[in-house]
mmCIF file of C-alpha atoms and ligand atoms in Angstrom:
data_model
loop_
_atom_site.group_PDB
_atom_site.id
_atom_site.type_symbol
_atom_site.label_atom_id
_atom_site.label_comp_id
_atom_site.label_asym_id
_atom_site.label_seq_id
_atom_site.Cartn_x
_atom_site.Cartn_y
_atom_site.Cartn_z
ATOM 1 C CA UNK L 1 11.503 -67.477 28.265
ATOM 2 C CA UNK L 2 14.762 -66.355 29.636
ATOM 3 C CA UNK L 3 17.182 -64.050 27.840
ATOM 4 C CA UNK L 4 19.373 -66.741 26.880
ATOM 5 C CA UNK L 5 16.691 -68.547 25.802
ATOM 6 C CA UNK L 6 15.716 -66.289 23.710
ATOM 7 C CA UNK L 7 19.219 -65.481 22.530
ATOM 8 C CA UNK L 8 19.614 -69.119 21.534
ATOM 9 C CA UNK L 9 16.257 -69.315 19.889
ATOM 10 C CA UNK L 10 17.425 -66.195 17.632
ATOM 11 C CA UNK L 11 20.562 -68.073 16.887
ATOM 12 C CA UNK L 12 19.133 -70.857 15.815
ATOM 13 C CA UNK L 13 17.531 -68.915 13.153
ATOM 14 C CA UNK L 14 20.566 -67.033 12.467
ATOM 15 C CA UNK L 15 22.829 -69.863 12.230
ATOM 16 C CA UNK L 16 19.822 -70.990 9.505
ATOM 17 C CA UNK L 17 19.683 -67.730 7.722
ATOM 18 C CA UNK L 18 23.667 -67.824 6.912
ATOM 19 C CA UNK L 19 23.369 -71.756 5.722
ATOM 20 C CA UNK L 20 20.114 -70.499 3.388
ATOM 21 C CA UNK L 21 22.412 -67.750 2.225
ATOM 22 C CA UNK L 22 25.448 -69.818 1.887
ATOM 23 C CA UNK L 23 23.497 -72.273 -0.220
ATOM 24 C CA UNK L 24 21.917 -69.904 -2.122
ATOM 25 C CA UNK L 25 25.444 -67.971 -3.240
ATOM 26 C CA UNK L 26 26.451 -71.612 -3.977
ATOM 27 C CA UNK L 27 23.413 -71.992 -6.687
ATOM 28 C CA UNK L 28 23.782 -69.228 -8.145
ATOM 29 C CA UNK L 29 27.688 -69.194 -8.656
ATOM 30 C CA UNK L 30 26.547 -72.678 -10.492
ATOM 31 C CA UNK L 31 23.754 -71.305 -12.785
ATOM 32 C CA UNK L 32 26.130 -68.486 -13.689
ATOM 33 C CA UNK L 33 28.988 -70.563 -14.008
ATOM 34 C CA UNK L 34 29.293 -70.907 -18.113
ATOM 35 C CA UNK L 35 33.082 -71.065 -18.257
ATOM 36 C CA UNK L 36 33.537 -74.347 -19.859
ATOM 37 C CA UNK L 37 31.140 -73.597 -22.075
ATOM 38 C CA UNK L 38 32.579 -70.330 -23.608
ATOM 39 C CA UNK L 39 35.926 -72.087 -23.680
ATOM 40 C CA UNK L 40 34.602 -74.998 -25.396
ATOM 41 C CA UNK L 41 32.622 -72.772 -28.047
ATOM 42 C CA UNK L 42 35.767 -70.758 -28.683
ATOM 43 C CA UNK L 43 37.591 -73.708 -29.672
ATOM 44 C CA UNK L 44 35.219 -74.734 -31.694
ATOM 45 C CA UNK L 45 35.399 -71.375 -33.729
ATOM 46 C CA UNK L 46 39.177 -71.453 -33.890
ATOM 47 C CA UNK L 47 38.923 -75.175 -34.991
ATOM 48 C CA UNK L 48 36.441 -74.202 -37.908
ATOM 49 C CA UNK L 49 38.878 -71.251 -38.731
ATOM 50 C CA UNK L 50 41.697 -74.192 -39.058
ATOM 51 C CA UNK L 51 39.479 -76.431 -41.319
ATOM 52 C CA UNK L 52 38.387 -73.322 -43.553
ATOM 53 C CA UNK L 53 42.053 -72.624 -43.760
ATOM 54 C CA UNK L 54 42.978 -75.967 -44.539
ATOM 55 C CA UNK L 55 40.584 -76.954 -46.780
ATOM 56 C CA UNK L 56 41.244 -73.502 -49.048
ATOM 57 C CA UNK L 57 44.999 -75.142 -49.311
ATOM 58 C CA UNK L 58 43.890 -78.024 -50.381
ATOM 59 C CA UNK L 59 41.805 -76.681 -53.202
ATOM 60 C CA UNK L 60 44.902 -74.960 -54.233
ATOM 61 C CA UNK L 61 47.128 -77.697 -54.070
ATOM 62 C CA UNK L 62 44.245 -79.398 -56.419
ATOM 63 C CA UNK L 63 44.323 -76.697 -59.013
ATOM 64 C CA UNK L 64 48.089 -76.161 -59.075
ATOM 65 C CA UNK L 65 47.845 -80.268 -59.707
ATOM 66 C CA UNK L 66 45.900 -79.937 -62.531
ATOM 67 C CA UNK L 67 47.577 -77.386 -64.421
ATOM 68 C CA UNK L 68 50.739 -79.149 -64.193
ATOM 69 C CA UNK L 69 49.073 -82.394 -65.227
ATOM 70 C CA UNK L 70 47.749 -80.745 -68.470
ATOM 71 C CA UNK L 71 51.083 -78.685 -69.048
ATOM 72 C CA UNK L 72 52.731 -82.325 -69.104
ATOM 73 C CA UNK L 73 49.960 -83.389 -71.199
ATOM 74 C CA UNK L 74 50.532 -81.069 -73.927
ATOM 75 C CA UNK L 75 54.367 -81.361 -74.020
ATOM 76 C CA UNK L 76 53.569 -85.540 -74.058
ATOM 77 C CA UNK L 77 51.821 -84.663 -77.194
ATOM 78 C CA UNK L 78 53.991 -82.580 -78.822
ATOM 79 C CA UNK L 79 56.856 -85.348 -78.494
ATOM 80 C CA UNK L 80 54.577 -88.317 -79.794
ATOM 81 C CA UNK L 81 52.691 -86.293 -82.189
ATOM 82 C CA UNK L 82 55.255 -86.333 -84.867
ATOM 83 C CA UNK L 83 55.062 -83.014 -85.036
ATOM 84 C CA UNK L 84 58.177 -82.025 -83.725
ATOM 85 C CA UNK L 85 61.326 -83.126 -85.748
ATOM 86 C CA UNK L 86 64.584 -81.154 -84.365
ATOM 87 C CA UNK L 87 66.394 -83.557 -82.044
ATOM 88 C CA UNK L 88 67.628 -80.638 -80.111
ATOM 89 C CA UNK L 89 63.884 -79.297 -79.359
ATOM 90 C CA UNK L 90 62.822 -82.930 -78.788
ATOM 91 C CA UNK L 91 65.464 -83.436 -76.008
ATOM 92 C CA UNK L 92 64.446 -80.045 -74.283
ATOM 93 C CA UNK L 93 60.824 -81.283 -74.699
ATOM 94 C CA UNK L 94 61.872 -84.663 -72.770
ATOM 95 C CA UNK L 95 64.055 -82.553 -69.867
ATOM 96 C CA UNK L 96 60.601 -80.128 -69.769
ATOM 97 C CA UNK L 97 58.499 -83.132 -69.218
ATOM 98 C CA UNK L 98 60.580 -84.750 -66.523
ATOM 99 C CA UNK L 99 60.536 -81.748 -64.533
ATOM 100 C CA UNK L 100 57.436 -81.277 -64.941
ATOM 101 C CA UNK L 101 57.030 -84.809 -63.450
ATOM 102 C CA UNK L 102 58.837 -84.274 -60.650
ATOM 103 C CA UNK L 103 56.962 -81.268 -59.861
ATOM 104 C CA UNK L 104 53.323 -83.399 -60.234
ATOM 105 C CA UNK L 105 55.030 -85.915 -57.704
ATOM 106 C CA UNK L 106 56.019 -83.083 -54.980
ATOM 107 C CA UNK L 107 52.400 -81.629 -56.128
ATOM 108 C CA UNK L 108 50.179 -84.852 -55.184
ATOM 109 C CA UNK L 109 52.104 -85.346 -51.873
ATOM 110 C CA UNK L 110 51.645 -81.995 -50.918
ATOM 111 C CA UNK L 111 48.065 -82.391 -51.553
ATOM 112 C CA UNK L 112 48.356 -86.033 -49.571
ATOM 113 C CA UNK L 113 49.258 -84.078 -46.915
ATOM 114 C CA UNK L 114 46.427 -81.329 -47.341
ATOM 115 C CA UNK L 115 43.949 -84.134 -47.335
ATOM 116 C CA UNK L 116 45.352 -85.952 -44.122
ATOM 117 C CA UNK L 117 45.030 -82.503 -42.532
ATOM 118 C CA UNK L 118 41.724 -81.486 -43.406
ATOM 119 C CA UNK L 119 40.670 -84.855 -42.271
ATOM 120 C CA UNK L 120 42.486 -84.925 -39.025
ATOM 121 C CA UNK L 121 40.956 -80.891 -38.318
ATOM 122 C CA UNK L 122 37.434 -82.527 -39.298
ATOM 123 C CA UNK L 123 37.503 -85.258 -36.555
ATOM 124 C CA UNK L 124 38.471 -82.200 -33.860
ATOM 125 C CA UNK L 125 35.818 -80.492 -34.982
ATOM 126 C CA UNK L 126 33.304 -83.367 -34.565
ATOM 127 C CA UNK L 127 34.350 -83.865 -31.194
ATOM 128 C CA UNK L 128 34.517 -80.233 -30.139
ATOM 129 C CA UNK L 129 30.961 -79.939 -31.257
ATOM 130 C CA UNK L 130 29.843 -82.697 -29.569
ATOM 131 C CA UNK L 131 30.926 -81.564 -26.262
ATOM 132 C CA UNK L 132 29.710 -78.344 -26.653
ATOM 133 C CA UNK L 133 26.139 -80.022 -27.472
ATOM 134 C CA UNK L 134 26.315 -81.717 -24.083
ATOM 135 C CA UNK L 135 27.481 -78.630 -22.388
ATOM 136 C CA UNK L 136 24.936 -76.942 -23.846
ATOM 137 C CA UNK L 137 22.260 -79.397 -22.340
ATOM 138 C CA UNK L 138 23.854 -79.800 -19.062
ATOM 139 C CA UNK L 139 23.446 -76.116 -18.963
ATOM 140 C CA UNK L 140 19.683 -75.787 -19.961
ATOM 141 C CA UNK L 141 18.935 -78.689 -17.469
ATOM 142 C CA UNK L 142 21.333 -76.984 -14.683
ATOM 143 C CA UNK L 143 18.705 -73.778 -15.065
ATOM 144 C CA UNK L 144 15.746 -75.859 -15.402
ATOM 145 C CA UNK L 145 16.642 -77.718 -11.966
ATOM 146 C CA UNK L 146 18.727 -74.444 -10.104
ATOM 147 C CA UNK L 147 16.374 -72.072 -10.828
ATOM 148 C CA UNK L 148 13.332 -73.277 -9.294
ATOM 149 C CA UNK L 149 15.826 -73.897 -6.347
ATOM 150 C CA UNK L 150 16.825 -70.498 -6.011
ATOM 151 C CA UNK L 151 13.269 -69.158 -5.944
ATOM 152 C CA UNK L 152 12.714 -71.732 -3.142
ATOM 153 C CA UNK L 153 15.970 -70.529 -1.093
ATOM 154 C CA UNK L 154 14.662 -66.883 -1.343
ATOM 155 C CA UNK L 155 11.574 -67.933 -0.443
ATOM 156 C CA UNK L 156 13.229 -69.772 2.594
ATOM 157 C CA UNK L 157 15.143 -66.874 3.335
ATOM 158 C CA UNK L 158 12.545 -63.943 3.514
ATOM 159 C CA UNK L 159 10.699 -65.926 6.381
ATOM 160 C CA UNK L 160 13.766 -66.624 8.067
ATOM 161 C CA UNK L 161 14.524 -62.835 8.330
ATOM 162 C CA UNK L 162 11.077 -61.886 9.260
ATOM 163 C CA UNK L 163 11.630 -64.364 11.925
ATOM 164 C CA UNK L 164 15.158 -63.049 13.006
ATOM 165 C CA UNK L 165 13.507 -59.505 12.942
ATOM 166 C CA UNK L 166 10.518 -60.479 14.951
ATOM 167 C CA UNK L 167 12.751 -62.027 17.781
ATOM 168 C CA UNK L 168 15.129 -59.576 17.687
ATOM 169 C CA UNK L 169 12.546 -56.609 18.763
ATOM 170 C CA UNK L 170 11.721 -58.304 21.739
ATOM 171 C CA UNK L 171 15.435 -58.848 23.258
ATOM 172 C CA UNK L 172 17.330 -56.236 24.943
ATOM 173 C CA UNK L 173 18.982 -54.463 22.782
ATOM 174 C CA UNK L 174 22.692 -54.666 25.028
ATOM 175 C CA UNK L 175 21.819 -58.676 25.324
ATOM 176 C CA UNK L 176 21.535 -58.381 21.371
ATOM 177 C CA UNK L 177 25.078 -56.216 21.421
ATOM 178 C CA UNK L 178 26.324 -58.614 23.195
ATOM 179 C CA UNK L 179 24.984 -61.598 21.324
ATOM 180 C CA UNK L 180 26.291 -59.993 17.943
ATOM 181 C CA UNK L 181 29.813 -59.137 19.173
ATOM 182 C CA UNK L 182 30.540 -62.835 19.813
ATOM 183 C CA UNK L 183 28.603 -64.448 17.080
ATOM 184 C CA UNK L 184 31.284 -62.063 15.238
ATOM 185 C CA UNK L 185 33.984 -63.433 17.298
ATOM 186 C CA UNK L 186 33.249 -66.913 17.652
ATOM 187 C CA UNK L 187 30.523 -68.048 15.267
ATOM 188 C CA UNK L 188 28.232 -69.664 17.713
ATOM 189 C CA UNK L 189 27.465 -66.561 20.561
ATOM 190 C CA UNK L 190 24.894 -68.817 23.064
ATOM 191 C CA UNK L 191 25.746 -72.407 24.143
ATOM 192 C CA UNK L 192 24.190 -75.019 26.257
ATOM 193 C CA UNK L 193 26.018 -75.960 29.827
ATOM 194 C CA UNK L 194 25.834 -79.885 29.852
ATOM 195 C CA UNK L 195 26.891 -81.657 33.233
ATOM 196 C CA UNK L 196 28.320 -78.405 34.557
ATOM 197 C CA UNK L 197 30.455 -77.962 31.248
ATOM 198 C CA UNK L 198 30.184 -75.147 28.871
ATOM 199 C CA UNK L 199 29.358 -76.622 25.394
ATOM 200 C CA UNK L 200 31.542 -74.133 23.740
ATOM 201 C CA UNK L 201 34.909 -74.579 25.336
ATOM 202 C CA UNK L 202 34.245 -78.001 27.417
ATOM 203 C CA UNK L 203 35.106 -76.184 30.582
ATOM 204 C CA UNK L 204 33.275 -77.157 33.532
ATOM 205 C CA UNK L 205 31.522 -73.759 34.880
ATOM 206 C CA UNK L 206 31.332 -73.167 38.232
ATOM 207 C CA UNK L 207 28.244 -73.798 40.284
ATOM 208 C CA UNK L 208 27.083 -70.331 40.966
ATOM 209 C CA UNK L 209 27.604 -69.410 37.771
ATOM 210 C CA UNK L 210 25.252 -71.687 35.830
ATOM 211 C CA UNK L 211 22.992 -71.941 38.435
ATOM 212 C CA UNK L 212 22.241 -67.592 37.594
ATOM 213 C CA UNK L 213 22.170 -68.449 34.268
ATOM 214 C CA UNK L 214 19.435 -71.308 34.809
ATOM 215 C CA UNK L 215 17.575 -68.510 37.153
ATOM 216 C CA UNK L 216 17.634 -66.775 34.157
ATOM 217 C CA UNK L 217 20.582 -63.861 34.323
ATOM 218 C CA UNK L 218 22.786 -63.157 31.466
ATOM 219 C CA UNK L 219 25.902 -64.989 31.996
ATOM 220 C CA UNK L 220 29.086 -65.713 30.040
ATOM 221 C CA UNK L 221 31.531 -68.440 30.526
ATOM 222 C CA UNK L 222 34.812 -67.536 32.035
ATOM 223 C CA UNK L 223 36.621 -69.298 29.469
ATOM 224 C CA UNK L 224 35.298 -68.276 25.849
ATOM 225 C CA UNK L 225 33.029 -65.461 27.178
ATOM 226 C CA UNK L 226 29.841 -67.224 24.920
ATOM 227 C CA UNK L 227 26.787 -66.716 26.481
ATOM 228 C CA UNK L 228 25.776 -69.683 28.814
ATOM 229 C CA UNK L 229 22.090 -71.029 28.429
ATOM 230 C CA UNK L 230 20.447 -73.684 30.525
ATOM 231 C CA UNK L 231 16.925 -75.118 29.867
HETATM 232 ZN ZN1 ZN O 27 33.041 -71.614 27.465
#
């Protein structure tokens, strides 16, 4: 095989080996990728914080409630008891127990309001964990189906670079200088010359030229300097 043959032939694997690895970061940046997932399970938390919080003023708002309820009851009573007799107590009795209605009004829509809350925080939280339970599974079945994928990619990849290895002993190492400083360049270092064109610029190359490069010299294009390679 000629040196460009064997150039392109090394290529081929090369251009292989950076797909394989390309592929491979691309797995694993998705198996390791658990960003939505700590995002969702912070909300969660917070949300739980809000319905702990909310709840506790309810409970509050429930107790205050009652007390006033049974101060009014006592005071109610006292003024139909009989009990009391002087008009003057009797009328602050009435002016305590009006207040204290009002106060049982602004108390049970307060606690309306609680209620509506804790309600509206418990539907969030619902969802929230529902998500995350589907996140959770997506992520379980993401490693089930990645990982084995990964191991195959490695597996992929340690033959390729016994193969690049292998092929590289046997070129010459300035060919291989050459090869590498262009593949740097360019991407693609070796390239076929179809009807008298180079494949890597389009330009037509001139006779002599390709015909040294089918006898088997190493020969660049004019043009893009990539290594010219004829079957
Ligand atoms: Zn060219």
């Amino acid at each position: 095989m000629s040196l460009a043959g064997q150039l392109y032939k090394l290529q081929q694997v090369d251009l292989e080996l950076q797909r394989k690895q390309q592929e491979l970061t691309e797995v694993e940046n998705r198996l390791s990728d658990n960003n939505a997932l700590v995002t969702t399970e912070s909300k969660l938390v917070s949300q739980e914080e809000q319905l702990e919080d909310a709840r506790k003023k309810q409970k509050i708002a429930e107790w205050e409630l009652e007390d006033l309820q049974e101060k009014a009851k006592q005071i109610d009573s006292k003024l139909y008891s009989g009990t009391t007799k002087d008009p003057k107590e009797l009328v602050n009795l009435e002016k305590e127990v009006k207040v204290l209605k009002n106060q049982i009004r602004m108390k049970e829509d307060a606690l309306l309001g609680f209620m509506s809350q804790v309600e509206e925080i418990e539907t969030k939280v619902k969802t929230t964990a529902e998500a995350l339970e589907r996140l959770r599974q997506e992520w379980e079945q993401r490693q089930e189906t990645l990982g084995p994928r990964k191991s195959e990619i490695e597996t992929v990849l340690v033959k390729l670079r016994g193969d690049h290895d292998g092929l590289a002993q046997q070129i010459d190492s300035e060919a291989f200088n050459i090869y590498e400083g262009i593949r740097l360049k360019k991407g693609q270092a070796v390239v076929k010359v179809e009807r008298g064109r180079c494949l890597g610029c389009h330009i037509t190359v001139p006779t002599s030229q390709w015909q040294k490069a089918k006898a088997g010299d190493l020969i660049q294009c004019n043009n893009c300097s990539r290594i010219l390679y004829l079957e």
